[in-house]
Every structure is written in structure tokens, then in C-alpha cells.
mmCIF file of C-alpha atoms in Angstrom:
data_model
loop_
_atom_site.group_PDB
_atom_site.id
_atom_site.type_symbol
_atom_site.label_atom_id
_atom_site.label_comp_id
_atom_site.label_asym_id
_atom_site.label_seq_id
_atom_site.Cartn_x
_atom_site.Cartn_y
_atom_site.Cartn_z
ATOM 1 C CA UNK A 262 -42.091 61.333 -73.353
ATOM 2 C CA UNK A 263 -38.328 60.790 -73.299
ATOM 3 C CA UNK A 264 -37.808 57.773 -71.075
ATOM 4 C CA UNK A 265 -34.216 57.360 -69.834
ATOM 5 C CA UNK A 266 -34.781 53.586 -69.898
ATOM 6 C CA UNK A 267 -36.063 53.578 -73.473
ATOM 7 C CA UNK A 268 -33.103 51.941 -75.231
ATOM 8 C CA UNK A 269 -32.657 49.243 -72.610
ATOM 9 C CA UNK A 270 -36.369 48.519 -72.615
ATOM 10 C CA UNK A 271 -36.345 48.115 -76.379
ATOM 11 C CA UNK A 272 -33.484 45.605 -76.195
ATOM 12 C CA UNK A 273 -35.065 43.736 -73.282
ATOM 13 C CA UNK A 274 -38.330 43.504 -75.183
ATOM 14 C CA UNK A 275 -36.462 41.517 -77.822
ATOM 15 C CA UNK A 276 -35.165 39.100 -75.206
ATOM 16 C CA UNK A 277 -31.839 40.742 -74.292
ATOM 17 C CA UNK A 278 -31.263 39.577 -70.726
ATOM 18 C CA UNK A 279 -28.241 41.798 -70.235
ATOM 19 C CA UNK A 280 -30.384 44.839 -70.963
ATOM 20 C CA UNK A 281 -32.968 43.579 -68.503
ATOM 21 C CA UNK A 282 -30.235 43.099 -65.921
ATOM 22 C CA UNK A 283 -29.261 46.755 -66.346
ATOM 23 C CA UNK A 284 -32.884 47.740 -65.824
ATOM 24 C CA UNK A 285 -33.024 45.649 -62.654
ATOM 25 C CA UNK A 286 -29.860 47.349 -61.400
ATOM 26 C CA UNK A 287 -31.336 50.765 -62.065
ATOM 27 C CA UNK A 288 -34.622 50.153 -60.319
ATOM 28 C CA UNK A 289 -34.113 47.408 -57.734
ATOM 29 C CA UNK A 290 -33.535 49.638 -54.696
ATOM 30 C CA UNK A 291 -36.386 52.011 -55.480
ATOM 31 C CA UNK A 292 -38.686 49.040 -56.003
ATOM 32 C CA UNK A 293 -37.543 47.510 -52.731
ATOM 33 C CA UNK A 294 -38.024 50.802 -50.897
ATOM 34 C CA UNK A 295 -41.529 51.136 -52.295
ATOM 35 C CA UNK A 296 -42.505 47.569 -51.411
ATOM 36 C CA UNK A 297 -40.888 47.737 -47.975
ATOM 37 C CA UNK A 298 -42.532 51.032 -47.062
ATOM 38 C CA UNK A 299 -45.906 49.826 -48.242
ATOM 39 C CA UNK A 300 -45.666 46.371 -46.646
ATOM 40 C CA UNK A 301 -43.538 47.209 -43.601
ATOM 41 C CA UNK A 302 -41.612 43.930 -43.860
ATOM 42 C CA UNK A 303 -38.262 43.403 -45.596
ATOM 43 C CA UNK A 304 -38.973 39.745 -46.246
ATOM 44 C CA UNK A 305 -42.330 40.391 -47.849
ATOM 45 C CA UNK A 306 -40.836 43.306 -49.770
ATOM 46 C CA UNK A 307 -38.051 41.071 -51.102
ATOM 47 C CA UNK A 308 -40.626 38.519 -52.254
ATOM 48 C CA UNK A 309 -42.694 41.245 -53.883
ATOM 49 C CA UNK A 310 -39.729 42.744 -55.757
ATOM 50 C CA UNK A 311 -38.520 39.352 -56.986
ATOM 51 C CA UNK A 312 -41.984 38.542 -58.227
ATOM 52 C CA UNK A 313 -42.430 41.996 -59.742
ATOM 53 C CA UNK A 314 -39.264 41.784 -61.843
ATOM 54 C CA UNK A 315 -40.183 38.331 -63.104
ATOM 55 C CA UNK A 316 -43.657 39.577 -64.014
ATOM 56 C CA UNK A 317 -42.091 42.600 -65.696
ATOM 57 C CA UNK A 318 -39.802 40.384 -67.776
ATOM 58 C CA UNK A 319 -42.758 38.300 -68.912
ATOM 59 C CA UNK A 320 -44.936 41.308 -69.660
ATOM 60 C CA UNK A 321 -42.248 43.425 -71.336
ATOM 61 C CA UNK A 322 -43.359 42.608 -74.889
ATOM 62 C CA UNK A 323 -46.685 44.240 -74.008
ATOM 63 C CA UNK A 324 -45.119 47.378 -72.560
ATOM 64 C CA UNK A 325 -46.226 50.236 -74.762
ATOM 65 C CA UNK A 326 -43.904 52.979 -75.865
ATOM 66 C CA UNK A 327 -44.876 56.393 -74.594
ATOM 67 C CA UNK A 328 -45.463 55.146 -71.081
ATOM 68 C CA UNK A 329 -42.704 55.655 -68.553
ATOM 69 C CA UNK A 330 -40.971 52.384 -67.729
ATOM 70 C CA UNK A 331 -40.425 53.238 -64.045
ATOM 71 C CA UNK A 332 -44.122 54.038 -63.590
ATOM 72 C CA UNK A 333 -45.035 50.741 -65.233
ATOM 73 C CA UNK A 334 -42.597 48.909 -62.945
ATOM 74 C CA UNK A 335 -43.987 50.582 -59.826
ATOM 75 C CA UNK A 336 -47.489 49.491 -60.828
ATOM 76 C CA UNK A 337 -46.286 45.899 -61.099
ATOM 77 C CA UNK A 338 -44.407 46.235 -57.827
ATOM 78 C CA UNK A 339 -47.485 47.506 -55.996
ATOM 79 C CA UNK A 340 -49.620 44.690 -57.402
ATOM 80 C CA UNK A 341 -47.008 42.135 -56.337
ATOM 81 C CA UNK A 342 -46.842 43.741 -52.899
ATOM 82 C CA UNK A 343 -50.610 43.450 -52.485
ATOM 83 C CA UNK A 344 -50.486 39.822 -53.623
ATOM 84 C CA UNK A 345 -47.679 39.007 -51.198
ATOM 85 C CA UNK A 346 -49.586 40.627 -48.372
ATOM 86 C CA UNK A 347 -52.778 38.749 -49.080
ATOM 87 C CA UNK A 348 -50.817 35.470 -49.300
ATOM 88 C CA UNK A 349 -49.054 36.272 -46.020
ATOM 89 C CA UNK A 350 -52.410 36.891 -44.371
ATOM 90 C CA UNK A 351 -53.715 33.538 -45.567
ATOM 91 C CA UNK A 352 -50.644 31.663 -44.406
ATOM 92 C CA UNK A 353 -49.895 31.076 -40.760
ATOM 93 C CA UNK A 354 -46.368 29.873 -41.375
ATOM 94 C CA UNK A 355 -43.518 32.298 -40.936
ATOM 95 C CA UNK A 356 -40.540 31.675 -43.151
ATOM 96 C CA UNK A 357 -37.203 32.296 -41.524
ATOM 97 C CA UNK A 358 -34.282 33.677 -43.472
ATOM 98 C CA UNK A 359 -31.619 31.173 -44.483
ATOM 99 C CA UNK A 360 -28.794 33.311 -43.194
ATOM 100 C CA UNK A 361 -28.188 36.744 -41.775
ATOM 101 C CA UNK A 362 -27.609 39.411 -44.382
ATOM 102 C CA UNK A 363 -26.472 42.943 -43.430
ATOM 103 C CA UNK A 364 -28.944 44.350 -45.950
ATOM 104 C CA UNK A 365 -31.787 42.529 -44.230
ATOM 105 C CA UNK A 366 -30.622 43.784 -40.877
ATOM 106 C CA UNK A 367 -30.482 47.392 -42.065
ATOM 107 C CA UNK A 368 -33.919 47.160 -43.649
ATOM 108 C CA UNK A 369 -35.285 45.480 -40.531
ATOM 109 C CA UNK A 370 -33.988 48.282 -38.307
ATOM 110 C CA UNK A 371 -35.259 50.927 -40.669
ATOM 111 C CA UNK A 372 -38.686 49.324 -40.849
ATOM 112 C CA UNK A 373 -38.978 48.916 -37.099
ATOM 113 C CA UNK A 374 -38.551 52.659 -36.546
ATOM 114 C CA UNK A 375 -41.226 55.180 -35.597
ATOM 115 C CA UNK A 376 -41.683 56.451 -39.124
ATOM 116 C CA UNK A 377 -42.585 53.021 -40.453
ATOM 117 C CA UNK A 378 -44.895 52.390 -37.504
ATOM 118 C CA UNK A 379 -46.684 55.630 -38.348
ATOM 119 C CA UNK A 380 -46.780 54.699 -42.046
ATOM 120 C CA UNK A 381 -48.221 51.279 -41.201
ATOM 121 C CA UNK A 382 -51.072 52.982 -39.390
ATOM 122 C CA UNK A 383 -51.979 55.123 -42.386
ATOM 123 C CA UNK A 384 -54.716 53.961 -44.715
ATOM 124 C CA UNK A 385 -53.371 52.549 -47.949
ATOM 125 C CA UNK A 386 -54.854 55.421 -49.964
ATOM 126 C CA UNK A 387 -52.582 57.833 -48.087
ATOM 127 C CA UNK A 388 -49.568 55.618 -47.535
ATOM 128 C CA UNK A 389 -48.926 54.849 -51.191
ATOM 129 C CA UNK A 390 -49.019 58.471 -52.437
ATOM 130 C CA UNK A 391 -46.781 59.821 -49.648
ATOM 131 C CA UNK A 392 -44.202 57.078 -50.212
ATOM 132 C CA UNK A 393 -44.254 57.629 -53.977
ATOM 133 C CA UNK A 394 -44.047 61.406 -53.692
ATOM 134 C CA UNK A 395 -41.880 62.115 -50.665
ATOM 135 C CA UNK A 396 -39.677 59.029 -50.524
ATOM 136 C CA UNK A 397 -39.311 58.071 -54.192
ATOM 137 C CA UNK A 398 -39.802 61.521 -55.702
ATOM 138 C CA UNK A 399 -42.499 60.586 -58.228
ATOM 139 C CA UNK A 400 -44.482 63.366 -59.895
ATOM 140 C CA UNK A 401 -48.205 63.986 -59.289
ATOM 141 C CA UNK A 402 -48.842 62.800 -62.805
ATOM 142 C CA UNK A 403 -47.037 59.495 -62.253
ATOM 143 C CA UNK A 404 -48.854 58.930 -58.969
ATOM 144 C CA UNK A 405 -52.180 59.737 -60.590
ATOM 145 C CA UNK A 406 -51.415 57.168 -63.290
ATOM 146 C CA UNK A 407 -50.326 54.581 -60.734
ATOM 147 C CA UNK A 408 -53.222 55.023 -58.348
ATOM 148 C CA UNK A 409 -55.910 55.748 -60.920
ATOM 149 C CA UNK A 410 -57.097 59.004 -59.365
ATOM 150 C CA UNK A 411 -56.914 62.620 -60.641
ATOM 151 C CA UNK A 412 -53.872 64.758 -59.807
ATOM 152 C CA UNK A 413 -55.951 66.945 -57.466
ATOM 153 C CA UNK A 414 -56.895 63.874 -55.459
ATOM 154 C CA UNK A 415 -53.227 62.865 -55.341
ATOM 155 C CA UNK A 416 -52.314 66.237 -53.811
ATOM 156 C CA UNK A 417 -55.156 65.995 -51.353
ATOM 157 C CA UNK A 418 -54.090 62.498 -50.283
ATOM 158 C CA UNK A 419 -50.459 63.513 -49.853
ATOM 159 C CA UNK A 420 -51.622 66.498 -47.795
ATOM 160 C CA UNK A 421 -53.751 64.349 -45.501
ATOM 161 C CA UNK A 422 -51.231 61.522 -45.394
ATOM 162 C CA UNK A 423 -48.440 63.818 -44.255
ATOM 163 C CA UNK A 424 -50.686 65.494 -41.734
ATOM 164 C CA UNK A 425 -51.786 62.192 -40.169
ATOM 165 C CA UNK A 426 -48.242 60.917 -40.194
ATOM 166 C CA UNK A 427 -47.027 64.001 -38.305
ATOM 167 C CA UNK A 428 -49.855 63.586 -35.796
ATOM 168 C CA UNK A 429 -48.771 60.008 -35.125
ATOM 169 C CA UNK A 430 -45.134 60.993 -34.907
ATOM 170 C CA UNK A 431 -45.938 64.011 -32.754
ATOM 171 C CA UNK A 432 -43.589 66.141 -34.843
ATOM 172 C CA UNK A 433 -45.875 69.035 -35.818
ATOM 173 C CA UNK A 434 -44.980 71.185 -32.818
ATOM 174 C CA UNK A 435 -41.287 70.875 -33.617
ATOM 175 C CA UNK A 436 -41.784 72.306 -37.061
ATOM 176 C CA UNK A 437 -43.383 75.521 -35.886
ATOM 177 C CA UNK B 44 -59.786 86.084 -51.258
ATOM 178 C CA UNK B 45 -58.755 83.519 -48.695
ATOM 179 C CA UNK B 46 -58.605 85.605 -45.550
ATOM 180 C CA UNK B 47 -62.325 85.248 -44.858
ATOM 181 C CA UNK B 48 -62.766 81.590 -45.841
ATOM 182 C CA UNK B 49 -60.324 78.759 -45.371
ATOM 183 C CA UNK B 50 -58.255 77.787 -48.420
ATOM 184 C CA UNK B 51 -58.848 74.207 -49.524
ATOM 185 C CA UNK B 52 -56.345 71.372 -49.093
ATOM 186 C CA UNK B 53 -54.972 71.597 -52.595
ATOM 187 C CA UNK B 54 -54.285 75.322 -52.221
ATOM 188 C CA UNK B 55 -52.522 74.714 -48.933
ATOM 189 C CA UNK B 56 -50.606 71.800 -50.398
ATOM 190 C CA UNK B 57 -49.433 73.946 -53.338
ATOM 191 C CA UNK B 58 -48.427 76.607 -50.827
ATOM 192 C CA UNK B 59 -46.357 74.119 -48.794
ATOM 193 C CA UNK B 60 -44.724 72.860 -51.986
ATOM 194 C CA UNK B 61 -43.846 76.392 -53.061
ATOM 195 C CA UNK B 62 -46.062 76.149 -56.126
ATOM 196 C CA UNK B 63 -48.001 79.316 -55.249
ATOM 197 C CA UNK B 64 -46.390 82.664 -56.032
ATOM 198 C CA UNK B 65 -47.133 86.380 -56.197
ATOM 199 C CA UNK B 66 -50.396 87.822 -54.926
ATOM 200 C CA UNK B 67 -51.905 84.439 -54.258
ATOM 201 C CA UNK B 68 -49.052 83.500 -51.965
ATOM 202 C CA UNK B 69 -49.354 86.824 -50.136
ATOM 203 C CA UNK B 70 -53.088 86.214 -49.643
ATOM 204 C CA UNK B 71 -52.443 82.746 -48.251
ATOM 205 C CA UNK B 72 -49.751 84.039 -45.916
ATOM 206 C CA UNK B 73 -52.127 86.705 -44.666
ATOM 207 C CA UNK B 74 -54.727 84.033 -43.993
ATOM 208 C CA UNK B 75 -52.239 81.760 -42.217
ATOM 209 C CA UNK B 76 -51.130 84.654 -40.009
ATOM 210 C CA UNK B 77 -54.673 85.090 -38.770
ATOM 211 C CA UNK B 78 -55.983 81.501 -38.819
ATOM 212 C CA UNK B 79 -54.486 79.197 -36.209
ATOM 213 C CA UNK B 80 -56.347 76.187 -37.595
ATOM 214 C CA UNK B 81 -54.870 76.490 -41.099
ATOM 215 C CA UNK B 82 -51.447 77.431 -39.744
ATOM 216 C CA UNK B 83 -51.412 74.310 -37.613
ATOM 217 C CA UNK B 84 -52.478 72.230 -40.571
ATOM 218 C CA UNK B 85 -49.645 73.622 -42.683
ATOM 219 C CA UNK B 86 -47.163 72.985 -39.859
ATOM 220 C CA UNK B 87 -48.269 69.350 -39.592
ATOM 221 C CA UNK B 88 -48.061 68.791 -43.323
ATOM 222 C CA UNK B 89 -44.600 70.353 -43.457
ATOM 223 C CA UNK B 90 -43.435 68.217 -40.536
ATOM 224 C CA UNK B 91 -44.811 65.073 -42.168
ATOM 225 C CA UNK B 92 -42.974 65.923 -45.350
ATOM 226 C CA UNK B 93 -39.679 66.399 -43.510
ATOM 227 C CA UNK B 94 -40.032 63.063 -41.723
ATOM 228 C CA UNK B 95 -40.738 61.251 -44.974
ATOM 229 C CA UNK B 96 -37.915 62.917 -46.854
ATOM 230 C CA UNK B 97 -35.467 61.933 -44.124
ATOM 231 C CA UNK B 98 -36.400 58.277 -44.695
ATOM 232 C CA UNK B 99 -33.529 56.110 -45.868
ATOM 233 C CA UNK B 100 -33.559 54.365 -49.194
ATOM 234 C CA UNK B 101 -33.517 50.625 -48.634
ATOM 235 C CA UNK B 102 -31.278 48.289 -50.588
ATOM 236 C CA UNK B 103 -32.513 45.072 -52.121
ATOM 237 C CA UNK B 104 -30.342 42.290 -50.617
ATOM 238 C CA UNK B 105 -27.956 40.809 -53.257
ATOM 239 C CA UNK B 106 -29.360 37.290 -52.806
ATOM 240 C CA UNK B 107 -32.765 38.659 -53.794
ATOM 241 C CA UNK B 108 -31.279 40.148 -56.934
ATOM 242 C CA UNK B 109 -29.633 36.846 -57.732
ATOM 243 C CA UNK B 110 -32.922 35.057 -57.211
ATOM 244 C CA UNK B 111 -34.567 37.256 -59.834
ATOM 245 C CA UNK B 112 -32.169 36.008 -62.505
ATOM 246 C CA UNK B 113 -32.245 32.416 -61.345
ATOM 247 C CA UNK B 114 -36.014 32.400 -61.620
ATOM 248 C CA UNK B 115 -36.281 34.362 -64.842
ATOM 249 C CA UNK B 116 -38.008 32.090 -67.364
ATOM 250 C CA UNK B 117 -35.840 31.051 -70.305
ATOM 251 C CA UNK B 118 -38.655 31.608 -72.756
ATOM 252 C CA UNK B 119 -41.269 34.300 -72.765
ATOM 253 C CA UNK B 120 -44.764 33.379 -73.776
ATOM 254 C CA UNK B 121 -45.609 35.404 -76.882
ATOM 255 C CA UNK B 122 -42.272 37.145 -76.628
ATOM 256 C CA UNK B 123 -41.315 39.620 -79.287
ATOM 257 C CA UNK B 124 -39.409 37.807 -81.982
ATOM 258 C CA UNK B 125 -36.087 39.080 -83.149
ATOM 259 C CA UNK B 126 -36.600 40.948 -86.381
ATOM 260 C CA UNK B 127 -33.753 39.037 -88.050
ATOM 261 C CA UNK B 128 -31.541 36.067 -87.272
ATOM 262 C CA UNK B 129 -28.371 37.192 -85.536
ATOM 263 C CA UNK B 130 -25.056 36.523 -87.343
ATOM 264 C CA UNK B 131 -24.011 34.024 -84.645
ATOM 265 C CA UNK B 132 -27.248 32.112 -84.917
ATOM 266 C CA UNK B 133 -27.114 32.212 -88.705
ATOM 267 C CA UNK B 134 -23.571 30.798 -88.582
ATOM 268 C CA UNK B 135 -24.685 28.084 -86.187
ATOM 269 C CA UNK B 136 -27.449 27.032 -88.599
ATOM 270 C CA UNK B 137 -25.446 27.278 -91.794
ATOM 271 C CA UNK B 138 -22.248 25.584 -90.623
ATOM 272 C CA UNK B 139 -23.638 22.041 -90.291
ATOM 273 C CA UNK B 140 -25.475 22.423 -93.593
ATOM 274 C CA UNK B 141 -22.236 23.509 -95.255
ATOM 275 C CA UNK B 142 -20.433 20.554 -93.704
ATOM 276 C CA UNK B 143 -23.018 18.089 -95.050
ATOM 277 C CA UNK B 144 -22.834 19.667 -98.516
ATOM 278 C CA UNK B 145 -19.030 19.459 -98.427
ATOM 279 C CA UNK B 146 -19.157 15.760 -97.575
ATOM 280 C CA UNK B 147 -21.713 15.056 -100.318
ATOM 281 C CA UNK B 148 -19.715 17.008 -102.894
ATOM 282 C CA UNK B 149 -16.542 15.189 -101.889
ATOM 283 C CA UNK B 150 -18.220 11.780 -102.131
ATOM 284 C CA UNK B 151 -19.712 12.605 -105.523
ATOM 285 C CA UNK B 152 -16.405 13.880 -106.855
ATOM 286 C CA UNK B 153 -14.606 10.796 -105.513
ATOM 287 C CA UNK B 154 -17.093 8.504 -107.238
ATOM 288 C CA UNK B 155 -16.922 10.566 -110.416
ATOM 289 C CA UNK B 156 -13.130 10.411 -110.493
ATOM 290 C CA UNK B 157 -13.186 6.672 -109.986
ATOM 291 C CA UNK B 158 -10.666 7.113 -107.252
ATOM 292 C CA UNK B 159 -11.551 4.578 -104.561
ATOM 293 C CA UNK B 160 -10.571 5.990 -101.206
ATOM 294 C CA UNK B 161 -7.666 8.085 -102.461
ATOM 295 C CA UNK B 162 -6.513 11.622 -101.633
ATOM 296 C CA UNK B 163 -9.845 13.242 -102.451
ATOM 297 C CA UNK B 164 -11.595 11.232 -99.763
ATOM 298 C CA UNK B 165 -8.912 12.164 -97.280
ATOM 299 C CA UNK B 166 -9.344 15.833 -98.201
ATOM 300 C CA UNK B 167 -13.097 15.649 -97.848
ATOM 301 C CA UNK B 168 -12.719 13.980 -94.467
ATOM 302 C CA UNK B 169 -10.479 16.838 -93.508
ATOM 303 C CA UNK B 170 -13.190 19.248 -94.666
ATOM 304 C CA UNK B 171 -15.688 17.316 -92.607
ATOM 305 C CA UNK B 172 -13.478 17.607 -89.572
ATOM 306 C CA UNK B 173 -13.238 21.326 -90.050
ATOM 307 C CA UNK B 174 -17.002 21.480 -90.281
ATOM 308 C CA UNK B 175 -17.308 19.404 -87.134
ATOM 309 C CA UNK B 176 -15.015 21.724 -85.235
ATOM 310 C CA UNK B 177 -16.993 24.720 -86.330
ATOM 311 C CA UNK B 178 -20.158 23.045 -85.102
ATOM 312 C CA UNK B 179 -18.650 22.452 -81.701
ATOM 313 C CA UNK B 180 -17.534 26.045 -81.488
ATOM 314 C CA UNK B 181 -20.878 27.380 -82.525
ATOM 315 C CA UNK B 182 -22.812 25.378 -79.993
ATOM 316 C CA UNK B 183 -21.858 27.414 -76.911
ATOM 317 C CA UNK B 184 -22.500 30.649 -78.789
ATOM 318 C CA UNK B 185 -25.932 29.380 -79.678
ATOM 319 C CA UNK B 186 -26.620 28.229 -76.152
ATOM 320 C CA UNK B 187 -25.413 31.469 -74.625
ATOM 321 C CA UNK B 188 -28.310 33.223 -76.274
ATOM 322 C CA UNK B 189 -30.700 31.008 -74.345
ATOM 323 C CA UNK B 190 -29.766 32.379 -70.940
ATOM 324 C CA UNK B 191 -27.683 31.915 -67.869
ATOM 325 C CA UNK B 192 -27.819 31.380 -64.166
ATOM 326 C CA UNK B 193 -25.804 33.288 -61.607
ATOM 327 C CA UNK B 194 -24.465 33.190 -58.085
ATOM 328 C CA UNK B 195 -22.723 35.649 -55.809
ATOM 329 C CA UNK B 196 -19.536 35.057 -53.862
ATOM 330 C CA UNK B 197 -17.136 37.081 -51.751
ATOM 331 C CA UNK B 198 -13.838 38.462 -53.049
ATOM 332 C CA UNK B 199 -12.872 40.425 -56.124
ATOM 333 C CA UNK B 200 -13.877 39.404 -59.653
ATOM 334 C CA UNK B 201 -10.213 38.922 -60.609
ATOM 335 C CA UNK B 202 -9.550 36.651 -57.623
ATOM 336 C CA UNK B 203 -12.625 34.564 -58.262
ATOM 337 C CA UNK B 204 -11.856 34.195 -61.984
ATOM 338 C CA UNK B 205 -8.240 33.251 -61.202
ATOM 339 C CA UNK B 206 -9.344 30.624 -58.696
ATOM 340 C CA UNK B 207 -11.787 29.145 -61.169
ATOM 341 C CA UNK B 208 -9.191 29.044 -63.951
ATOM 342 C CA UNK B 209 -6.757 27.375 -61.574
ATOM 343 C CA UNK B 210 -9.396 24.709 -61.021
ATOM 344 C CA UNK B 211 -9.765 24.149 -64.732
ATOM 345 C CA UNK B 212 -12.767 26.319 -65.529
ATOM 346 C CA UNK B 213 -13.168 28.562 -68.535
ATOM 347 C CA UNK B 214 -13.634 31.751 -66.498
ATOM 348 C CA UNK B 215 -13.069 35.375 -67.366
ATOM 349 C CA UNK B 216 -13.869 38.769 -65.913
ATOM 350 C CA UNK B 217 -16.469 40.709 -67.875
ATOM 351 C CA UNK B 218 -17.120 44.140 -66.404
ATOM 352 C CA UNK B 219 -17.689 43.548 -62.709
ATOM 353 C CA UNK B 220 -18.773 39.941 -63.078
ATOM 354 C CA UNK B 221 -17.152 36.628 -63.827
ATOM 355 C CA UNK B 222 -18.384 34.619 -66.785
ATOM 356 C CA UNK B 223 -17.938 30.842 -66.694
ATOM 357 C CA UNK B 224 -18.491 28.716 -69.759
ATOM 358 C CA UNK B 225 -18.908 24.991 -70.238
ATOM 359 C CA UNK B 226 -19.713 24.340 -66.605
ATOM 360 C CA UNK B 227 -22.761 23.776 -64.476
ATOM 361 C CA UNK B 228 -23.806 25.848 -61.523
ATOM 362 C CA UNK B 229 -23.266 22.867 -59.224
ATOM 363 C CA UNK B 230 -19.669 22.437 -60.448
ATOM 364 C CA UNK B 231 -18.895 26.104 -59.871
ATOM 365 C CA UNK B 232 -20.569 26.057 -56.480
ATOM 366 C CA UNK B 233 -18.487 23.061 -55.434
ATOM 367 C CA UNK B 234 -15.306 24.739 -56.677
ATOM 368 C CA UNK B 235 -16.081 27.873 -54.686
ATOM 369 C CA UNK B 236 -17.481 26.182 -51.605
ATOM 370 C CA UNK B 237 -14.693 27.803 -49.578
ATOM 371 C CA UNK B 238 -16.029 31.278 -50.389
ATOM 372 C CA UNK B 239 -18.803 33.040 -48.542
ATOM 373 C CA UNK B 240 -21.686 34.756 -50.244
ATOM 374 C CA UNK B 241 -20.651 38.209 -51.431
ATOM 375 C CA UNK B 242 -20.744 40.818 -54.116
ATOM 376 C CA UNK B 243 -18.992 39.141 -57.055
ATOM 377 C CA UNK B 244 -21.555 37.951 -59.529
ATOM 378 C CA UNK B 245 -20.747 34.775 -61.393
ATOM 379 C CA UNK B 246 -22.637 34.207 -64.565
ATOM 380 C CA UNK B 247 -22.748 30.664 -65.861
ATOM 381 C CA UNK B 248 -23.226 30.785 -69.580
ATOM 382 C CA UNK B 249 -25.053 27.672 -70.615
#
């Protein structure tokens, strides 16, 4: 598989921080979108992405050639997101942001919309595939690898996820 | 045939995605024309897709990006080792050794010549000084390989670098960022306390 990140990954594996910085720049917004859509909170998503990139840096020497770097990153991002969520559930304290950031505000507005509310109500097994496929544009194969289910199951979950989402949004009639 | 029995989810999904062509597509269309249940299902799935694809991409806030690099460990456990010593690192290792050898050779030659503290000693001291300078110069290069920390401030990279230079820092614009050498993060932060957080990335090379 020809991975567009291949050269940078190779350099970063040997400790080149500049190469890793380029990789962060390439993937940071997609990672944040994934975490935010799965978690529904920009703060938790920010924590998850920070943690995911640090984990990725530490695990890079073990990244095997032949795998797609972005798929590997998304796996780490999802694991970090689940960890952040379980920590947030255990903790009662709510951490306030140090200062207002326009990016936070935009994400907050976006994540308080109807679409995110509908996504939040979806079961995880549907939410993750629809976000990966329809929002991030991942292939069935990548999603199958990420979620550990066969490609047919991925299609079935996207089908049901979209259908349930439309029901919650009440948009099906408009598409006829 | 699918007109008598309902197509399964995967068939309908492939249809919605345009992955079904020819006779099979015609069969599915015939079924959808006569089956309100499947047609409604397809309409819902299509509507769900459109809603999702209209979703905005979200941007990771810059302070989060900065935090990644500030928290990136200097050393990786079991990290892949460089296959060979880099020329800079090799120079940094060899220069002090060369300096010591030069001093020893000079002392030996001075003793051998029976010249107590004459010109040869002065020359060797000069050689030692040269070696010392080289060591000082190599140190930052060596340290730069270890890592850096960064912060983000408002303004343009050129403005920020100019302000830092004016305040006595070794600052230069590299690409879109400003590199500062021989300074600590706290010193740079104090120097730029007048600036708000922004998009110019300052890299402090340790």
C-alpha cells in the first residue's frame, strides 16, 4: 500500500520531531473531528487528540510498514477518546477553559447542533462507522480494520446508522 | 430477483452508494417502485448521508496543538536508534577529543624541545582555544537534536522575530515559525508578554 505519509513516518520513527510535526499538521483536524463527533464535547475531544498524538509518538517505532498511518492514528484516537470519556464519567469535576478561543467556540456551536444531538443518541457501533465514512471519508476496508468487523458489517452499520440518524433529525421526508 | 423479496441492507446500501449497475440496478429500482417500505428505507438512508456529509470539519484549537509538542517526551522508550551517527553529532564528539590530543601533543613537543614556556606553548594554547570555541559552537547543535518547546503568539513571524532580536534574542524566521536559540521559554514568554496568543509558532531550540 502506498501511504502518502510514508516518508514522514519513516523519519519520525527515527526520532525526527520536525517530521512528526508535519504529520500532526496533516492529521490534527481530522483527528479532532473524529474525537469531537464521537465524544460530542470539544474539550474532551481536545484532550483525546493531545493524548492520541503523544501515544502515537511513543508507539511510532512499533508502527509496521504496510499499514496505513492514518488508519493507525484513528485507532489510537478512538482509544484515547474512549479513555477520556471513561475518565470524565468517573470525575465529577468540570474543568473550565483558561480563556476563550474562537476555535473552541466554533466547535462548541457545531457540537450543540441537531446533527450532533442525533449522533449522540446513536449507539457507538453505528456512530463510529458513519462518522468515519460520511464525515472523514474513510473506506469500508479502513473502517473494517479500525472497528474489527467485516466490510459487510461496516456497510450494514452505516446503513442503519444513517437511517436512525435521519429518523431523529426528521429529514427523511425532505429527501423524497 | 428482488421484486418478490426485499433486498437486504447491504444491497440497498450499495444501491444508495451507486455501487450497483446494469441489470441488478434495474431490478432494485423496479422493487423500490413497488415497495413503499424499502423505498422509505432508502430515502431515510440517503437523507442521513446528506446530513452527515454537510457536517463541518472541526479545527483543533492552536493551543491544543502547542500542548502536544510541549508534552512530547524527549526520549522514547525503546525508540528506533539512528542507523549511524549524524555528522553534527560526530563533530560534537570528536572536537573535544581532538582538542585534548592537540594539547597533549603540544605539551609533549614543548618538553621534547626543552623550550620552557616559549612560542610552542603559546601556539598550543591557541590551538586549545580554537578547540574550546568549537566545543561551544557544537553544544547547541548537539542540544537541538534533543528537542524543543514551543509557544504561539499573535502577529507575523517577521514581526515577532524582529521584536525578539531587538530584545537581544537569537531569533530567526524558519518557514512560518520563529526559532529562538540560547534562551528559555520563560525568558521568551516574558519578552513577549505584551503579545496575545495567536498563530505564530515560536520554537525554542534547547
